[in-house]
CSV table of C-alpha atoms in Angstrom, one decimal:
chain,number,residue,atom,x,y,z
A,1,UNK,CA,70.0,126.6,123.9
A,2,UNK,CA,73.7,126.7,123.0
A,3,UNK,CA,73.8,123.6,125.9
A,4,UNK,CA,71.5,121.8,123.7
A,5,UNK,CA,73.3,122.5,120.4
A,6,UNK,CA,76.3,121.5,121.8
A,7,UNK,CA,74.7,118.0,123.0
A,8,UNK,CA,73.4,117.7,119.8
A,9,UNK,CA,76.8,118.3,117.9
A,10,UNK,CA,78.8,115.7,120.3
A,11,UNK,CA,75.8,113.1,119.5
A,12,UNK,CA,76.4,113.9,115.7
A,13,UNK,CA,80.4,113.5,116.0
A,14,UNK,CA,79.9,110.4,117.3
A,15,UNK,CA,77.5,108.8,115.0
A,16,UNK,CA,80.2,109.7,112.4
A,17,UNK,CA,82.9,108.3,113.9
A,18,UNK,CA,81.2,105.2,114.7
A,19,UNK,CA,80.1,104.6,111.0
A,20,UNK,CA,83.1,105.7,109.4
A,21,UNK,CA,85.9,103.2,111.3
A,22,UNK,CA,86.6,99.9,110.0
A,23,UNK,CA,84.7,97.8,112.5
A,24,UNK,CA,81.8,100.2,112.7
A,25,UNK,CA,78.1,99.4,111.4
A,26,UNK,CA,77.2,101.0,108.2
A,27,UNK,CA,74.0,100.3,106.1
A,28,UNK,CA,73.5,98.0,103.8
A,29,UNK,CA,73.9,100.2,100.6
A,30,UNK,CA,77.0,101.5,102.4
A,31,UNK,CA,78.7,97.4,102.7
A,32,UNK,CA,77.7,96.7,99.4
A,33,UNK,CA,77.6,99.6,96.8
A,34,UNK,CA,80.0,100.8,94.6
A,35,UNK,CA,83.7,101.6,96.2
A,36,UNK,CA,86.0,102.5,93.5
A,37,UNK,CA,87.7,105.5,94.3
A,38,UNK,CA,88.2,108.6,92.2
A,39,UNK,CA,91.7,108.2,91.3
A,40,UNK,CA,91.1,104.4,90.4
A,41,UNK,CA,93.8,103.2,92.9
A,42,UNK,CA,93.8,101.7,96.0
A,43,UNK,CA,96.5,102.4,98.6
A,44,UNK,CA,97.9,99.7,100.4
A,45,UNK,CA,97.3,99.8,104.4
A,46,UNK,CA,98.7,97.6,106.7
A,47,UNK,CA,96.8,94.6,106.9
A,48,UNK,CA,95.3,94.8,103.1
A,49,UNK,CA,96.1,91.8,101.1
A,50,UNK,CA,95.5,91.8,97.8
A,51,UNK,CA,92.5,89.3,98.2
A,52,UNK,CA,91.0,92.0,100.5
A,53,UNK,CA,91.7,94.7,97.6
A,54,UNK,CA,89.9,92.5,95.3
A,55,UNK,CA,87.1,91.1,97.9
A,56,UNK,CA,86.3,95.4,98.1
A,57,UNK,CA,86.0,96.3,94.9
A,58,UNK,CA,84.5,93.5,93.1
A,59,UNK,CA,87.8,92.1,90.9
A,60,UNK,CA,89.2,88.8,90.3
A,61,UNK,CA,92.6,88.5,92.4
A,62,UNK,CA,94.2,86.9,89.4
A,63,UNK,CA,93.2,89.6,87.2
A,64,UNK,CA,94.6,92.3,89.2
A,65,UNK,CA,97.6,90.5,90.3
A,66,UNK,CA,98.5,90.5,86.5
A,67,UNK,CA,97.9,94.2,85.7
A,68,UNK,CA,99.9,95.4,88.9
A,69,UNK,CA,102.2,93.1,87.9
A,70,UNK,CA,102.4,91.1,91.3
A,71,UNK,CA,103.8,87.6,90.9
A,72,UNK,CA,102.6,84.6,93.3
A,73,UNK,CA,103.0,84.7,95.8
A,74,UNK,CA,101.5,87.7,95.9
A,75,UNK,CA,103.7,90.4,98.4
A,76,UNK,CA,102.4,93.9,98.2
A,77,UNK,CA,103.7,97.0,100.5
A,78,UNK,CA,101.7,99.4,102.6
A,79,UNK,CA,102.2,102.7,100.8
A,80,UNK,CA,102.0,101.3,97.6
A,81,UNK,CA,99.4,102.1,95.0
A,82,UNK,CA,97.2,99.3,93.1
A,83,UNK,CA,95.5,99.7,90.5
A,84,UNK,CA,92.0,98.7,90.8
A,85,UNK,CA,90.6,99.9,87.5
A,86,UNK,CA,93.1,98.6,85.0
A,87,UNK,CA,92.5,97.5,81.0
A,88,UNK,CA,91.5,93.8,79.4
A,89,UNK,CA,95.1,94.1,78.3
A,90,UNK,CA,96.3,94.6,81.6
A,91,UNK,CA,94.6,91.9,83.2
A,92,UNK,CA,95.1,89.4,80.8
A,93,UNK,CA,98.8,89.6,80.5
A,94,UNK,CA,101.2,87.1,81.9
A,95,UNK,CA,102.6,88.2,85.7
A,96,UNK,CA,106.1,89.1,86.2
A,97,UNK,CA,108.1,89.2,89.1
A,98,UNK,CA,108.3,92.9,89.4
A,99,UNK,CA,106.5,94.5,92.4
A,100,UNK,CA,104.8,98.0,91.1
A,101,UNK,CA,105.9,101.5,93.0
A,102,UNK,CA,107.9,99.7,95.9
A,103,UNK,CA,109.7,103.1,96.4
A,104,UNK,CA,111.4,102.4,99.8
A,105,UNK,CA,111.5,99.2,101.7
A,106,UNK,CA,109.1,98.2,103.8
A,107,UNK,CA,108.0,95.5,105.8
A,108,UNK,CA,105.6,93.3,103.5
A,109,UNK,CA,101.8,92.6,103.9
A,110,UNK,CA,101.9,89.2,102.2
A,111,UNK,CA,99.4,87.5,100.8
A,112,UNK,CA,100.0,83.9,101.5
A,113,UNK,CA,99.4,81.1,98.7
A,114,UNK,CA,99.8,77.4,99.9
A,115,UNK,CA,102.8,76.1,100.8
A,116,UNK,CA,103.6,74.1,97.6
A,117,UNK,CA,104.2,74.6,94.9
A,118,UNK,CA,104.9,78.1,94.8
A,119,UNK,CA,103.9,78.7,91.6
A,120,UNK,CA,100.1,78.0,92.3
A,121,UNK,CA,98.7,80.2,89.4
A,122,UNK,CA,100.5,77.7,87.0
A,123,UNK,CA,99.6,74.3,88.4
A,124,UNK,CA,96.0,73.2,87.7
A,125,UNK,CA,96.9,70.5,90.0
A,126,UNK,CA,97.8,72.0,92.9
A,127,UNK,CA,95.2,74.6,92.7
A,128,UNK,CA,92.2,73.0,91.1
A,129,UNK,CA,90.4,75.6,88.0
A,130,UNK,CA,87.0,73.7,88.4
A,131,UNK,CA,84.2,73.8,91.1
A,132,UNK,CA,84.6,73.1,94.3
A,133,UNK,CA,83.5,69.6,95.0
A,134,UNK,CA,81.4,69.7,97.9
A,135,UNK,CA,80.1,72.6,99.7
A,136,UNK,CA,78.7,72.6,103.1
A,137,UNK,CA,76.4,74.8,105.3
A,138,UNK,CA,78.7,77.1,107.6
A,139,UNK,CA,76.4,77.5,110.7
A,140,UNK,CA,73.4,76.5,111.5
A,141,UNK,CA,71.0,78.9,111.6
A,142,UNK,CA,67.2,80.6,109.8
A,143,UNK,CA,68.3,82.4,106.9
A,144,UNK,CA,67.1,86.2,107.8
A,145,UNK,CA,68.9,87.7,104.4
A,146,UNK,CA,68.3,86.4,101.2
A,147,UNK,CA,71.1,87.0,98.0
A,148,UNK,CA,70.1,90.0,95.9
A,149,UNK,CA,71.5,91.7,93.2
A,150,UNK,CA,68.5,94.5,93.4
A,151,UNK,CA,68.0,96.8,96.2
A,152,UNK,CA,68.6,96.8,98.9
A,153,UNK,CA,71.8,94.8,97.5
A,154,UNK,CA,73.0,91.6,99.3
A,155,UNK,CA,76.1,89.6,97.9
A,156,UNK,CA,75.8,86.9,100.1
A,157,UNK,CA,73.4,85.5,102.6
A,158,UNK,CA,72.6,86.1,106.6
A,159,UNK,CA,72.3,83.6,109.1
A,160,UNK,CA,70.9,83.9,112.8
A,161,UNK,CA,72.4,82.5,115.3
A,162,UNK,CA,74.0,83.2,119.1
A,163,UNK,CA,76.8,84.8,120.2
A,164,UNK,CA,80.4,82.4,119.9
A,165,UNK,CA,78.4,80.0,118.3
A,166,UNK,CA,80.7,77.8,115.8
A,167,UNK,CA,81.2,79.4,112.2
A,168,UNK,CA,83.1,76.4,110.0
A,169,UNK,CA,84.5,76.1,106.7
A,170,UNK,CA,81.9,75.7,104.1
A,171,UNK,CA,84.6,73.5,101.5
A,172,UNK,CA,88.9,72.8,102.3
A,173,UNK,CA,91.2,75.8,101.6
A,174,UNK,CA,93.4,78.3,102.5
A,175,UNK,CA,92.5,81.6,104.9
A,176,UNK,CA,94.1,83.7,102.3
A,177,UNK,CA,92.6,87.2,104.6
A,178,UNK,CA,91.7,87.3,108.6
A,179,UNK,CA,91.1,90.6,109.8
A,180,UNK,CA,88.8,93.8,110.2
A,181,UNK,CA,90.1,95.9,106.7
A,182,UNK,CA,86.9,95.6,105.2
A,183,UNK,CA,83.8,98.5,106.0
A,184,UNK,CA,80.5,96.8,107.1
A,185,UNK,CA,82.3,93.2,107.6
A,186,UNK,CA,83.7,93.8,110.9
A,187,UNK,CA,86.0,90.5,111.8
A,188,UNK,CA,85.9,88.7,108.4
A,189,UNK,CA,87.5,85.6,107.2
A,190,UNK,CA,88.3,84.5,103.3
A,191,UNK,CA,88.7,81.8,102.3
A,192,UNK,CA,90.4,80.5,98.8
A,193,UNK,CA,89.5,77.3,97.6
A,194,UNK,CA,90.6,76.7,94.0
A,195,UNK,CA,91.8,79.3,91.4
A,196,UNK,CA,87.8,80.4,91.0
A,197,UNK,CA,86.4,80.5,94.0
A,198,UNK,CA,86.8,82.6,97.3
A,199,UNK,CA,84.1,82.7,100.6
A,200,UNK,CA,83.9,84.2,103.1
A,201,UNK,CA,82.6,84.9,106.8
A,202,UNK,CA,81.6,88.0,108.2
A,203,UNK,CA,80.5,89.5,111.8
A,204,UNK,CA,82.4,87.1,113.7
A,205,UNK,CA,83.2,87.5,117.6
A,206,UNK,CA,86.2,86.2,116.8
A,207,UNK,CA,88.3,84.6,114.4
A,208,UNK,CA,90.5,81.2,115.4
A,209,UNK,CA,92.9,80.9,112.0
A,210,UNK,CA,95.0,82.8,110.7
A,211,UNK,CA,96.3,83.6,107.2
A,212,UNK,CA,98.0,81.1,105.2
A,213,UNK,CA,96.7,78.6,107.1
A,214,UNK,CA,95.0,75.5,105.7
A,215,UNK,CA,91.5,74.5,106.8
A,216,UNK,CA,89.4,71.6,106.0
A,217,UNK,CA,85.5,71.6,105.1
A,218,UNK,CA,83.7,71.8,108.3
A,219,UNK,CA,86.9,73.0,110.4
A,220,UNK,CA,86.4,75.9,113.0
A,221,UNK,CA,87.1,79.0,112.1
A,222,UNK,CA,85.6,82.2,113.6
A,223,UNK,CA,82.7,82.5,116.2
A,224,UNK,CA,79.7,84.2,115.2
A,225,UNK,CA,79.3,88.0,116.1
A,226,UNK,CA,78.3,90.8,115.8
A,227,UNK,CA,81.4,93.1,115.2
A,228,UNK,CA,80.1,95.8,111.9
A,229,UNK,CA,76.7,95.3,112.1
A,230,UNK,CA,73.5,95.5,114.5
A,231,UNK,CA,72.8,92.2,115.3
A,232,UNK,CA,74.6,88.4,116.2
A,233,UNK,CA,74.7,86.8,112.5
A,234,UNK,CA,77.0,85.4,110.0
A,235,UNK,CA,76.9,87.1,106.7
A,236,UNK,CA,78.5,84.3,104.2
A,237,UNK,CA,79.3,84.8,100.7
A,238,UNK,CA,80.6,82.9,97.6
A,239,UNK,CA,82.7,84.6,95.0
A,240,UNK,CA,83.4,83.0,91.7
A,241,UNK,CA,86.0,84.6,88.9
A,242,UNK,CA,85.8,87.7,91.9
A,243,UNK,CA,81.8,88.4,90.9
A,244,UNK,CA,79.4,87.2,94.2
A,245,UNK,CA,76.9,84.4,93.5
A,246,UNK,CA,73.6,82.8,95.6
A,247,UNK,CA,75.7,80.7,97.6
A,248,UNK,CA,72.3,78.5,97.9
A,249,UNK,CA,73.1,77.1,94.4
A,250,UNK,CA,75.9,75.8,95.6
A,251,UNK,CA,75.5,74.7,99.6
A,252,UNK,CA,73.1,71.2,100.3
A,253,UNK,CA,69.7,71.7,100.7
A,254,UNK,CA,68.2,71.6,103.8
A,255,UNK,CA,65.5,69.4,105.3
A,256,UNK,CA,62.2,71.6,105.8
A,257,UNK,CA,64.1,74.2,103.6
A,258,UNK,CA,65.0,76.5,106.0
């Protein structure tokens, strides 16, 4: 008996363990429901960029790049605290180039903007305000998850597909995250295209860019996976203004519409 209970305990332990680390799967309601935290900040680990801060919790990177007060391009500092559920006024104020709570020095995650100018957030031109102008279909591959904003929750969509199979940019931009921060994503890549929208591409097997790199619509960028969930699939998502849309209002339809 106490053999049995101690089986039983190991097998327990493990499950945890499994679901609670970064790459681990977790369920659906887990990936996608609410993650604010109590205190309403977020503190910075190594490999967080502030689009990964504002991928978790639902925010507009702009929005809380202005009310921590983080000036493009955009350097933040593990240990620091950001805070994730800031005021209108906060948000809508102008950025300065003050860093919040930098205490001691350390060696800077940094969030990389393009190369020039380096004041992206105030050049329309350089970083265009409008929609993207073509989109394109990341993979091949049946569609097995629909968008949902109902349970059970999806803020993207799911495509099948085989192991190291191809995952491409669906429109030109910069990887502005590349990494495994981000429960229920396991290796994920995000992408910024303009100053509205963001996509991005989860479950890979692995990822072939790295941040602050530029990529062009159609360009390689990960291999499909199935690191943080149970099956080979990429889970793709459009963000616009930080809020997830159906990214089939925006992608090309298919032939035979699947």
């Amino acid at each position: 008996m106490k053999t049995a209970r101690l089986v039983i305990l190991v097998m327990t332990l493990t499950i945890v363990t499994a679901c609670s680390s970064g790459g681990g799967f977790v369920s659906v309601d887990q990936k996608f429901g609410l993650d604010k935290t109590a205190s309403g900040f977020h503190l910075v680990r190594e490999g967080d960029t502030l689009y990964s801060i504002a991928w978790r919790y639902g925010l507009d990177y702009r929005e809380l790049a202005n009310a921590n007060s983080i000036s493009s391009p955009h350097i933040i500092y593990p240990g620091q605290s950001i805070d994730i559920d800031y005021t209108s006024a906060e948000a809508s104020r102008a950025p300065v180039t003050t860093v919040r709570n930098p205490s001691k020095p350390r060696v800077p995650v940094v969030v990389p903007a393009p190369a020039k100018p380096k004041n992206d957030h105030l050049s329309p031109k350089a970083v265009p305000n409008g929609p993207v102008s073509e989109w394109q279909w990341p993979s091949d591959g049946k569609i097995i998850g629909q968008f949902s904003t109902k349970k059970p929750v999806n803020k993207g969509i799911d495509l099948t597909g085989s192991m190291g199979e191809s995952i491409l940019a669906a429109a030109a931009g910069t990887v502005v995250y590349a990494g495994t921060g981000l429960r229920g994503y396991g290796n994920l890549v995000i992408i910024r295209h303009n100053e509205k929208f963001l996509s991005a591409y989860a479950h890979a097997s692995r990822i072939t860019v790295s941040e602050g790199q530029e990529v062009k619509a159609g360009g390689k960028i990960a291999e499909k996976g199935s690191t943080g969930t149970d099956k080979v699939k990429l889970h793709f998502e459009i963000r616009e203004n930080g809020k997830p849309v159906n990214p089939l209002k925006y992608l090309p339809k298919r032939k035979g519409g699947g």
